Amino acid sequence: PAPAGAAEPRVPSTPCKRPRPVGAKCDPLSAVGQLPLEQQILLCVLAAAEGEAVRVPEVCAKYKDGCKQLHRAMLGKEEVNGALQALEQRGLLTLRTVRRAG
């Protein structure tokens, strides 16, 4: 045990914002409620997808449908790509580049 008054060791907190004890795990899903609504809609689109991998044009189409249902303004394709990258940085998804045959 550490002596009384000694600081507990801390590690950088990515993706969590607060310092946490060494060995503690950060659940990226714990911050979903604090994400911008557009990113939350994208996560819903991905969660409802039939397969594990979803192409960006399909994500954009489903996102557009979701925004219409919620009566929300839609992001453009570039903004959707940026939002997907932000979700990747938070550890909520992985983006991959598909190589085309030929």
The first five atom37 places (N, CA, C, CB, O) and aatype in JSON, in Angstrom:
{
  "aatype": [14, 0, 14, 0, 7, 0, 0, 6, 14, 1, 19, 14, 15, 16, 14, 4, 11, 1, 14, 1, 14, 19, 7, 0, 11, 4, 3, 14, 10, 15, 0, 19, 7, 5, 10, 14, 10, 6, 5, 5, 9, 10, 10, 4, 19, 10, 0, 0, 0, 6, 7, 6, 0, 19, 1, 19, 14, 6, 19, 4, 0, 11, 18, 11, 3, 7, 4, 11, 5, 10, 8, 1, 0, 12, 10, 7, 11, 6, 6, 19, 2, 7, 0, 10, 5, 0, 10, 6, 5, 1, 7, 10, 10, 16, 10, 1, 16, 19, 1, 1, 0, 7],
  "atom_mask": [
    [1, 1, 1, 1, 1],
    [1, 1, 1, 1, 1],
    [1, 1, 1, 1, 1],
    [1, 1, 1, 1, 1],
    [1, 1, 1, 0, 1],
    [1, 1, 1, 1, 1],
    [1, 1, 1, 1, 1],
    [1, 1, 1, 1, 1],
    [1, 1, 1, 1, 1],
    [1, 1, 1, 1, 1],
    [1, 1, 1, 1, 1],
    [1, 1, 1, 1, 1],
    [1, 1, 1, 1, 1],
    [1, 1, 1, 1, 1],
    [1, 1, 1, 1, 1],
    [1, 1, 1, 1, 1],
    [1, 1, 1, 1, 1],
    [1, 1, 1, 1, 1],
    [1, 1, 1, 1, 1],
    [1, 1, 1, 1, 1],
    [1, 1, 1, 1, 1],
    [1, 1, 1, 1, 1],
    [1, 1, 1, 0, 1],
    [1, 1, 1, 1, 1],
    [1, 1, 1, 1, 1],
    [1, 1, 1, 1, 1],
    [1, 1, 1, 1, 1],
    [1, 1, 1, 1, 1],
    [1, 1, 1, 1, 1],
    [1, 1, 1, 1, 1],
    [1, 1, 1, 1, 1],
    [1, 1, 1, 1, 1],
    [1, 1, 1, 0, 1],
    [1, 1, 1, 1, 1],
    [1, 1, 1, 1, 1],
    [1, 1, 1, 1, 1],
    [1, 1, 1, 1, 1],
    [1, 1, 1, 1, 1],
    [1, 1, 1, 1, 1],
    [1, 1, 1, 1, 1],
    [1, 1, 1, 1, 1],
    [1, 1, 1, 1, 1],
    [1, 1, 1, 1, 1],
    [1, 1, 1, 1, 1],
    [1, 1, 1, 1, 1],
    [1, 1, 1, 1, 1],
    [1, 1, 1, 1, 1],
    [1, 1, 1, 1, 1],
    [1, 1, 1, 1, 1],
    [1, 1, 1, 1, 1],
    [1, 1, 1, 0, 1],
    [1, 1, 1, 1, 1],
    [1, 1, 1, 1, 1],
    [1, 1, 1, 1, 1],
    [1, 1, 1, 1, 1],
    [1, 1, 1, 1, 1],
    [1, 1, 1, 1, 1],
    [1, 1, 1, 1, 1],
    [1, 1, 1, 1, 1],
    [1, 1, 1, 1, 1],
    [1, 1, 1, 1, 1],
    [1, 1, 1, 1, 1],
    [1, 1, 1, 1, 1],
    [1, 1, 1, 1, 1],
    [1, 1, 1, 1, 1],
    [1, 1, 1, 0, 1],
    [1, 1, 1, 1, 1],
    [1, 1, 1, 1, 1],
    [1, 1, 1, 1, 1],
    [1, 1, 1, 1, 1],
    [1, 1, 1, 1, 1],
    [1, 1, 1, 1, 1],
    [1, 1, 1, 1, 1],
    [1, 1, 1, 1, 1],
    [1, 1, 1, 1, 1],
    [1, 1, 1, 0, 1],
    [1, 1, 1, 1, 1],
    [1, 1, 1, 1, 1],
    [1, 1, 1, 1, 1],
    [1, 1, 1, 1, 1],
    [1, 1, 1, 1, 1],
    [1, 1, 1, 0, 1],
    [1, 1, 1, 1, 1],
    [1, 1, 1, 1, 1],
    [1, 1, 1, 1, 1],
    [1, 1, 1, 1, 1],
    [1, 1, 1, 1, 1],
    [1, 1, 1, 1, 1],
    [1, 1, 1, 1, 1],
    [1, 1, 1, 1, 1],
    [1, 1, 1, 0, 1],
    [1, 1, 1, 1, 1],
    [1, 1, 1, 1, 1],
    [1, 1, 1, 1, 1],
    [1, 1, 1, 1, 1],
    [1, 1, 1, 1, 1],
    [1, 1, 1, 1, 1],
    [1, 1, 1, 1, 1],
    [1, 1, 1, 1, 1],
    [1, 1, 1, 1, 1],
    [1, 1, 1, 1, 1],
    [1, 1, 1, 0, 1]
  ],
  "atom_positions": [
    [[0.83, -1.19, 0.0], [0.0, 0.0, 0.0], [0.87, 1.25, 0.0], [-0.94, 0.0, 1.2], [1.96, 1.27, 0.56]],
    [[0.35, 2.29, -0.64], [1.06, 3.57, -0.7], [0.96, 4.27, 0.65], [0.5, 4.47, -1.82], [-0.05, 4.13, 1.35]],
    [[1.99, 5.02, 1.02], [1.93, 5.78, 2.27], [0.78, 6.78, 2.23], [3.26, 6.51, 2.53], [0.36, 7.23, 1.17]],
    [[0.28, 7.11, 3.41], [-0.82, 8.06, 3.51], [-0.44, 9.37, 2.83], [-1.21, 8.31, 4.98], [0.66, 9.87, 3.03]],
    [[-1.35, 9.91, 2.04], [-1.12, 11.18, 1.36], [-0.38, 11.02, 0.04], [0.0, 0.0, 0.0], [-0.2, 12.02, -0.67]],
    [[0.08, 9.82, -0.32], [0.79, 9.61, -1.58], [-0.22, 9.62, -2.73], [1.6, 8.28, -1.56], [-1.34, 9.13, -2.58]],
    [[0.18, 10.17, -3.85], [-0.69, 10.23, -5.01], [-0.76, 8.85, -5.67], [-0.19, 11.3, -6.03], [0.23, 8.12, -5.72]],
    [[-1.94, 8.52, -6.16], [-2.13, 7.27, -6.88], [-1.57, 7.44, -8.28], [-3.63, 6.85, -6.92], [-1.78, 8.49, -8.88]],
    [[-0.85, 6.45, -8.84], [-0.29, 6.6, -10.19], [-1.4, 6.82, -11.22], [0.54, 5.38, -10.57], [-2.46, 6.22, -11.13]],
    [[-1.14, 7.67, -12.19], [-2.12, 7.99, -13.24], [-1.48, 7.76, -14.61], [-2.62, 9.46, -13.11], [-0.26, 7.82, -14.76]],
    [[-2.33, 7.51, -15.58], [-1.86, 7.35, -16.96], [-2.67, 8.29, -17.83], [-2.0, 5.86, -17.45], [-3.76, 8.71, -17.43]],
    [[-2.16, 8.62, -19.01], [-2.95, 9.46, -19.91], [-4.3, 8.8, -20.19], [-2.19, 9.71, -21.23], [-4.39, 7.58, -20.28]],
    [[-5.31, 9.6, -20.32], [-6.66, 9.06, -20.46], [-7.18, 9.24, -21.87], [-7.61, 9.72, -19.48], [-7.74, 10.28, -22.2]],
    [[-7.0, 8.24, -22.68], [-7.53, 8.26, -24.02], [-8.39, 7.03, -24.19], [-6.41, 8.31, -25.08], [-7.88, 5.93, -23.94]],
    [[-9.64, 7.1, -24.6], [-10.39, 8.27, -24.99], [-11.09, 8.97, -23.85], [-11.37, 7.89, -26.02], [-11.71, 10.01, -24.09]],
    [[-11.03, 8.48, -22.63], [-11.68, 9.16, -21.51], [-10.99, 10.48, -21.21], [-11.69, 8.27, -20.26], [-9.8, 10.63, -21.49]],
    [[-11.7, 11.41, -20.66], [-11.15, 12.73, -20.39], [-10.5, 12.83, -19.01], [-12.24, 13.77, -20.51], [-9.59, 13.64, -18.82]],
    [[-10.93, 12.02, -18.06], [-10.41, 12.1, -16.7], [-9.25, 11.15, -16.49], [-11.51, 11.8, -15.69], [-9.21, 10.07, -17.09]],
    [[-8.27, 11.54, -15.63], [-7.21, 10.59, -15.28], [-7.82, 9.4, -14.54], [-6.12, 11.28, -14.41], [-8.83, 9.53, -13.84]],
    [[-7.22, 8.25, -14.71], [-7.71, 7.05, -14.03], [-6.53, 6.26, -13.5], [-8.57, 6.18, -14.98], [-5.41, 6.42, -13.98]],
    [[-6.76, 5.42, -12.52], [-5.66, 4.63, -11.97], [-5.04, 3.73, -13.03], [-6.16, 3.79, -10.79], [-5.7, 3.32, -13.98]],
    [[-3.75, 3.43, -12.86], [-3.06, 2.53, -13.77], [-3.81, 1.2, -13.78], [-1.56, 2.33, -13.36], [-4.19, 0.69, -12.73]],
    [[-4.01, 0.65, -14.96], [-4.7, -0.62, -15.07], [-6.21, -0.49, -15.24], [0.0, 0.0, 0.0], [-6.86, -1.46, -15.61]],
    [[-6.77, 0.68, -14.96], [-8.21, 0.86, -15.12], [-8.53, 0.95, -16.6], [-8.69, 2.13, -14.37], [-7.75, 1.5, -17.38]],
    [[-9.68, 0.43, -16.98], [-10.08, 0.46, -18.38], [-11.1, 1.56, -18.59], [-10.65, -0.9, -18.82], [-11.88, 1.9, -17.7]],
    [[-11.09, 2.1, -19.78], [-12.04, 3.15, -20.13], [-13.03, 2.57, -21.14], [-11.31, 4.4, -20.72], [-12.63, 2.01, -22.16]],
    [[-14.29, 2.7, -20.86], [-15.33, 2.22, -21.75], [-15.74, 3.35, -22.68], [-16.55, 1.67, -20.96], [-16.37, 4.31, -22.23]],
    [[-15.38, 3.27, -23.98], [-15.73, 4.37, -24.9], [-17.23, 4.58, -25.01], [-15.16, 4.1, -26.27], [-17.67, 5.68, -25.35]],
    [[-18.03, 3.56, -24.72], [-19.49, 3.71, -24.81], [-20.05, 4.58, -23.7], [-20.16, 2.35, -24.76], [-21.18, 5.06, -23.8]],
    [[-19.28, 4.78, -22.64], [-19.79, 5.59, -21.53], [-20.01, 7.05, -21.91], [-18.83, 5.51, -20.35], [-20.76, 7.75, -21.24]],
    [[-19.37, 7.51, -22.98], [-19.49, 8.91, -23.39], [-20.43, 9.11, -24.58], [-18.13, 9.46, -23.73], [-20.52, 10.22, -25.1]],
    [[-21.13, 8.07, -25.01], [-21.99, 8.19, -26.19], [-23.05, 9.27, -26.01], [-22.66, 6.85, -26.49], [-23.34, 10.01, -26.95]],
    [[-23.62, 9.37, -24.84], [-24.65, 10.38, -24.59], [-24.16, 11.8, -24.68], [0.0, 0.0, 0.0], [-24.96, 12.73, -24.82]],
    [[-22.86, 12.0, -24.61], [-22.28, 13.34, -24.7], [-21.79, 13.68, -26.1], [-21.13, 13.47, -23.72], [-21.32, 14.79, -26.34]],
    [[-21.9, 12.73, -27.03], [-21.48, 12.98, -28.41], [-22.48, 13.91, -29.1], [-21.35, 11.65, -29.2], [-23.65, 13.97, -28.7]],
    [[-22.04, 14.63, -30.14], [-22.99, 15.4, -30.94], [-24.07, 14.46, -31.51], [-22.26, 16.15, -32.09], [-23.79, 13.3, -31.8]],
    [[-25.27, 14.98, -31.67], [-26.39, 14.15, -32.13], [-26.08, 13.49, -33.47], [-27.65, 15.0, -32.25], [-26.47, 12.34, -33.69]],
    [[-25.38, 14.18, -34.36], [-25.05, 13.61, -35.67], [-24.23, 12.33, -35.5], [-24.28, 14.64, -36.53], [-24.45, 11.35, -36.21]],
    [[-23.28, 12.35, -34.57], [-22.46, 11.15, -34.33], [-23.3, 10.05, -33.68], [-21.26, 11.49, -33.44], [-23.09, 8.87, -33.97]],
    [[-24.24, 10.42, -32.83], [-25.12, 9.42, -32.23], [-25.99, 8.76, -33.3], [-26.02, 10.06, -31.14], [-26.22, 7.55, -33.27]],
    [[-26.47, 9.56, -34.24], [-27.28, 9.01, -35.34], [-26.43, 8.05, -36.17], [-27.84, 10.15, -36.25], [-26.9, 6.97, -36.55]],
    [[-25.19, 8.42, -36.45], [-24.3, 7.53, -37.2], [-24.08, 6.22, -36.46], [-22.96, 8.21, -37.48], [-24.05, 5.15, -37.08]],
    [[-23.91, 6.27, -35.15], [-23.75, 5.04, -34.38], [-24.99, 4.17, -34.46], [-23.42, 5.37, -32.91], [-24.89, 2.94, -34.54]],
    [[-26.17, 4.79, -34.43], [-27.41, 4.03, -34.58], [-27.49, 3.36, -35.94], [-28.63, 4.95, -34.38], [-27.9, 2.2, -36.06]],
    [[-27.09, 4.1, -36.97], [-27.07, 3.54, -38.33], [-26.16, 2.32, -38.38], [-26.6, 4.61, -39.35], [-26.53, 1.29, -38.94]],
    [[-24.98, 2.44, -37.79], [-24.02, 1.33, -37.82], [-24.51, 0.16, -36.98], [-22.64, 1.81, -37.31], [-24.33, -1.0, -37.35]],
    [[-25.14, 0.45, -35.85], [-25.65, -0.63, -34.99], [-26.78, -1.4, -35.67], [-26.14, -0.06, -33.65], [-26.95, -2.6, -35.42]],
    [[-27.54, -0.73, -36.52], [-28.66, -1.36, -37.2], [-28.25, -2.05, -38.5], [-29.73, -0.34, -37.49], [-29.07, -2.72, -39.14]],
    [[-27.0, -1.9, -38.9], [-26.53, -2.49, -40.15], [-26.58, -4.01, -40.07], [-25.09, -2.02, -40.48], [-26.4, -4.6, -39.0]],
    [[-26.83, -4.63, -41.2], [-26.96, -6.09, -41.24], [-25.62, -6.8, -41.12], [-27.66, -6.51, -42.51], [-25.56, -7.91, -40.58]],
    [[-24.57, -6.2, -41.62], [-23.26, -6.84, -41.58], [-22.33, -6.11, -40.65], [0.0, 0.0, 0.0], [-22.65, -5.04, -40.13]],
    [[-21.17, -6.7, -40.45], [-20.18, -6.07, -39.59], [-19.5, -4.9, -40.31], [-19.13, -7.1, -39.14], [-19.15, -3.9, -39.68]],
    [[-19.31, -5.04, -41.62], [-18.69, -3.97, -42.41], [-19.77, -3.27, -43.23], [-17.57, -4.54, -43.34], [-20.63, -3.92, -43.82]],
    [[-19.72, -1.95, -43.25], [-20.7, -1.15, -43.99], [-19.94, -0.13, -44.81], [-21.73, -0.46, -43.03], [-19.03, 0.53, -44.3]],
    [[-20.29, 0.0, -46.06], [-19.63, 0.98, -46.94], [-20.15, 2.39, -46.63], [-19.87, 0.64, -48.44], [-21.31, 2.57, -46.24]],
    [[-19.28, 3.36, -46.81], [-19.63, 4.75, -46.48], [-20.87, 5.23, -47.24], [-18.45, 5.67, -46.79], [-21.72, 5.87, -46.63]],
    [[-21.02, 4.95, -48.55], [-22.25, 5.41, -49.22], [-23.53, 4.86, -48.58], [-22.21, 5.02, -50.7], [-24.55, 5.54, -48.53]],
    [[-23.47, 3.62, -48.1], [-24.63, 3.03, -47.42], [-24.87, 3.74, -46.09], [-24.42, 1.52, -47.2], [-26.02, 4.0, -45.72]],
    [[-23.8, 4.05, -45.36], [-23.93, 4.78, -44.1], [-24.56, 6.14, -44.38], [-22.54, 4.95, -43.41], [-25.46, 6.57, -43.65]],
    [[-24.09, 6.82, -45.42], [-24.64, 8.14, -45.77], [-26.13, 8.06, -46.08], [-23.89, 8.74, -46.97], [-26.91, 8.91, -45.64]],
    [[-26.54, 7.04, -46.84], [-27.96, 6.89, -47.21], [-28.81, 6.62, -45.97], [-28.13, 5.74, -48.23], [-29.87, 7.22, -45.81]],
    [[-28.36, 5.73, -45.11], [-29.12, 5.42, -43.89], [-29.13, 6.62, -42.94], [-28.52, 4.17, -43.18], [-30.13, 6.87, -42.26]],
    [[-28.02, 7.35, -42.88], [-27.94, 8.56, -42.06], [-28.97, 9.58, -42.55], [-26.5, 9.16, -42.1], [-29.66, 10.22, -41.75]],
    [[-29.06, 9.74, -43.86], [-30.02, 10.67, -44.45], [-31.45, 10.28, -44.06], [-29.88, 10.7, -46.0], [-32.25, 11.14, -43.71]],
    [[-31.75, 8.98, -44.12], [-33.08, 8.5, -43.72], [-33.34, 8.8, -42.24], [-33.21, 6.98, -43.97], [-34.43, 9.25, -41.88]],
    [[-32.35, 8.56, -41.4], [-32.49, 8.83, -39.97], [-32.74, 10.3, -39.68], [0.0, 0.0, 0.0], [-33.57, 10.65, -38.84]],
    [[-32.01, 11.16, -40.39], [-32.2, 12.6, -40.2], [-33.6, 13.04, -40.62], [-31.15, 13.39, -41.0], [-34.21, 13.89, -39.98]],
    [[-34.11, 12.45, -41.71], [-35.47, 12.78, -42.15], [-36.49, 12.38, -41.09], [-35.79, 12.1, -43.49], [-37.42, 13.12, -40.8]],
    [[-36.3, 11.18, -40.51], [-37.23, 10.71, -39.49], [-37.2, 11.61, -38.25], [-36.9, 9.27, -39.09], [-38.22, 11.81, -37.59]],
    [[-36.02, 12.14, -37.95], [-35.86, 12.99, -36.77], [-36.06, 14.48, -37.08], [-34.49, 12.78, -36.17], [-35.95, 15.33, -36.2]],
    [[-36.36, 14.79, -38.35], [-36.53, 16.18, -38.8], [-35.29, 17.01, -38.45], [-37.79, 16.81, -38.15], [-35.39, 18.12, -37.92]],
    [[-34.11, 16.45, -38.77], [-32.83, 17.11, -38.49], [-32.15, 17.48, -39.79], [-31.91, 16.19, -37.64], [-32.3, 16.79, -40.81]],
    [[-31.39, 18.57, -39.75], [-30.56, 18.94, -40.9], [-29.49, 17.87, -41.06], [-29.92, 20.37, -40.72], [-29.0, 17.32, -40.07]],
    [[-29.13, 17.59, -42.3], [-28.16, 16.53, -42.58], [-26.78, 17.09, -42.82], [-28.6, 15.71, -43.78], [-26.62, 18.2, -43.33]],
    [[-25.78, 16.31, -42.45], [-24.4, 16.63, -42.79], [-24.16, 16.22, -44.24], [-23.4, 15.93, -41.83], [-24.81, 15.31, -44.75]],
    [[-23.21, 16.89, -44.88], [-22.79, 16.48, -46.22], [-21.86, 15.28, -46.12], [0.0, 0.0, 0.0], [-21.47, 14.88, -45.02]],
    [[-21.51, 14.72, -47.27], [-20.66, 13.52, -47.29], [-19.33, 13.75, -46.59], [-20.41, 13.07, -48.74], [-18.86, 12.89, -45.85]],
    [[-18.72, 14.9, -46.82], [-17.42, 15.2, -46.19], [-17.56, 15.3, -44.67], [-16.82, 16.51, -46.75], [-16.7, 14.84, -43.92]],
    [[-18.66, 15.92, -44.22], [-18.9, 16.04, -42.78], [-19.19, 14.68, -42.15], [-20.06, 17.01, -42.5], [-18.78, 14.41, -41.01]],
    [[-19.89, 13.81, -42.89], [-20.14, 12.46, -42.4], [-18.81, 11.73, -42.25], [-21.1, 11.68, -43.36], [-18.57, 11.06, -41.25]],
    [[-17.93, 11.86, -43.25], [-16.61, 11.23, -43.16], [-15.85, 11.75, -41.94], [-15.79, 11.5, -44.44], [-15.21, 10.97, -41.24]],
    [[-15.92, 13.05, -41.69], [-15.26, 13.64, -40.53], [-15.84, 13.11, -39.23], [0.0, 0.0, 0.0], [-15.1, 12.84, -38.28]],
    [[-17.17, 12.96, -39.17], [-17.82, 12.44, -37.97], [-17.43, 10.97, -37.74], [-19.36, 12.57, -38.09], [-17.23, 10.56, -36.6]],
    [[-17.33, 10.2, -38.83], [-16.89, 8.8, -38.7], [-15.45, 8.74, -38.2], [-17.02, 8.07, -40.06], [-15.11, 7.88, -37.38]],
    [[-14.61, 9.63, -38.67], [-13.22, 9.67, -38.19], [-13.16, 10.04, -36.72], [-12.39, 10.66, -39.02], [-12.35, 9.51, -35.97]],
    [[-14.03, 10.96, -36.3], [-14.07, 11.35, -34.88], [-14.51, 10.16, -34.02], [-15.03, 12.54, -34.68], [-13.98, 9.97, -32.92]],
    [[-15.46, 9.38, -34.51], [-15.9, 8.19, -33.78], [-14.79, 7.15, -33.71], [-17.15, 7.6, -34.43], [-14.65, 6.44, -32.71]],
    [[-14.01, 7.06, -34.77], [-12.88, 6.14, -34.77], [-11.83, 6.57, -33.74], [-12.23, 6.06, -36.18], [-11.28, 5.74, -33.02]],
    [[-11.58, 7.87, -33.67], [-10.6, 8.38, -32.71], [-11.04, 8.11, -31.27], [-10.4, 9.88, -32.91], [-10.2, 7.96, -30.38]],
    [[-12.34, 8.04, -31.04], [-12.86, 7.75, -29.71], [-12.87, 6.25, -29.42], [-14.26, 8.32, -29.55], [-13.2, 5.83, -28.31]],
    [[-12.51, 5.45, -30.4], [-12.46, 4.01, -30.2], [-13.8, 3.32, -30.37], [0.0, 0.0, 0.0], [-13.97, 2.19, -29.9]],
    [[-14.76, 3.98, -31.02], [-16.09, 3.41, -31.17], [-16.28, 2.62, -32.46], [-17.1, 4.5, -31.12], [-17.24, 1.86, -32.58]],
    [[-15.38, 2.78, -33.41], [-15.46, 2.04, -34.66], [-14.08, 2.03, -35.31], [-16.52, 2.65, -35.61], [-13.16, 2.73, -34.89]],
    [[-13.97, 1.22, -36.35], [-12.73, 1.15, -37.12], [-13.06, 1.41, -38.58], [-12.01, -0.23, -36.94], [-13.95, 0.77, -39.14]],
    [[-12.35, 2.34, -39.19], [-12.52, 2.62, -40.61], [-11.46, 1.84, -41.39], [-12.42, 4.15, -40.91], [-10.3, 1.77, -40.97]],
    [[-11.86, 1.28, -42.5], [-10.92, 0.55, -43.36], [-11.09, 1.01, -44.78], [-11.13, -0.98, -43.25], [-12.19, 1.38, -45.21]],
    [[-10.0, 0.98, -45.52], [-10.04, 1.28, -46.94], [-10.19, -0.03, -47.69], [-8.75, 2.05, -47.39], [-9.43, -0.97, -47.47]],
    [[-11.16, -0.1, -48.58], [-11.4, -1.3, -49.36], [-10.57, -1.19, -50.63], [-12.91, -1.49, -49.68], [-10.64, -0.2, -51.35]],
    [[-9.81, -2.23, -50.88], [-9.02, -2.28, -52.12], [-9.85, -2.93, -53.19], [-7.68, -3.05, -51.91], [-10.45, -4.0, -53.0]],
    [[-9.88, -2.29, -54.31], [-10.67, -2.81, -55.43], [-9.81, -3.74, -56.28], [-11.23, -1.65, -56.31], [-8.63, -3.49, -56.5]],
    [[-10.43, -4.82, -56.73], [-9.72, -5.77, -57.6], [-9.54, -5.16, -58.98], [-10.49, -7.11, -57.7], [-10.39, -4.41, -59.46]],
    [[-8.42, -5.48, -59.59], [-8.29, -5.01, -60.96], [-7.05, -4.36, -61.25], [0.0, 0.0, 0.0], [-6.83, -3.92, -62.37]]
  ]
}
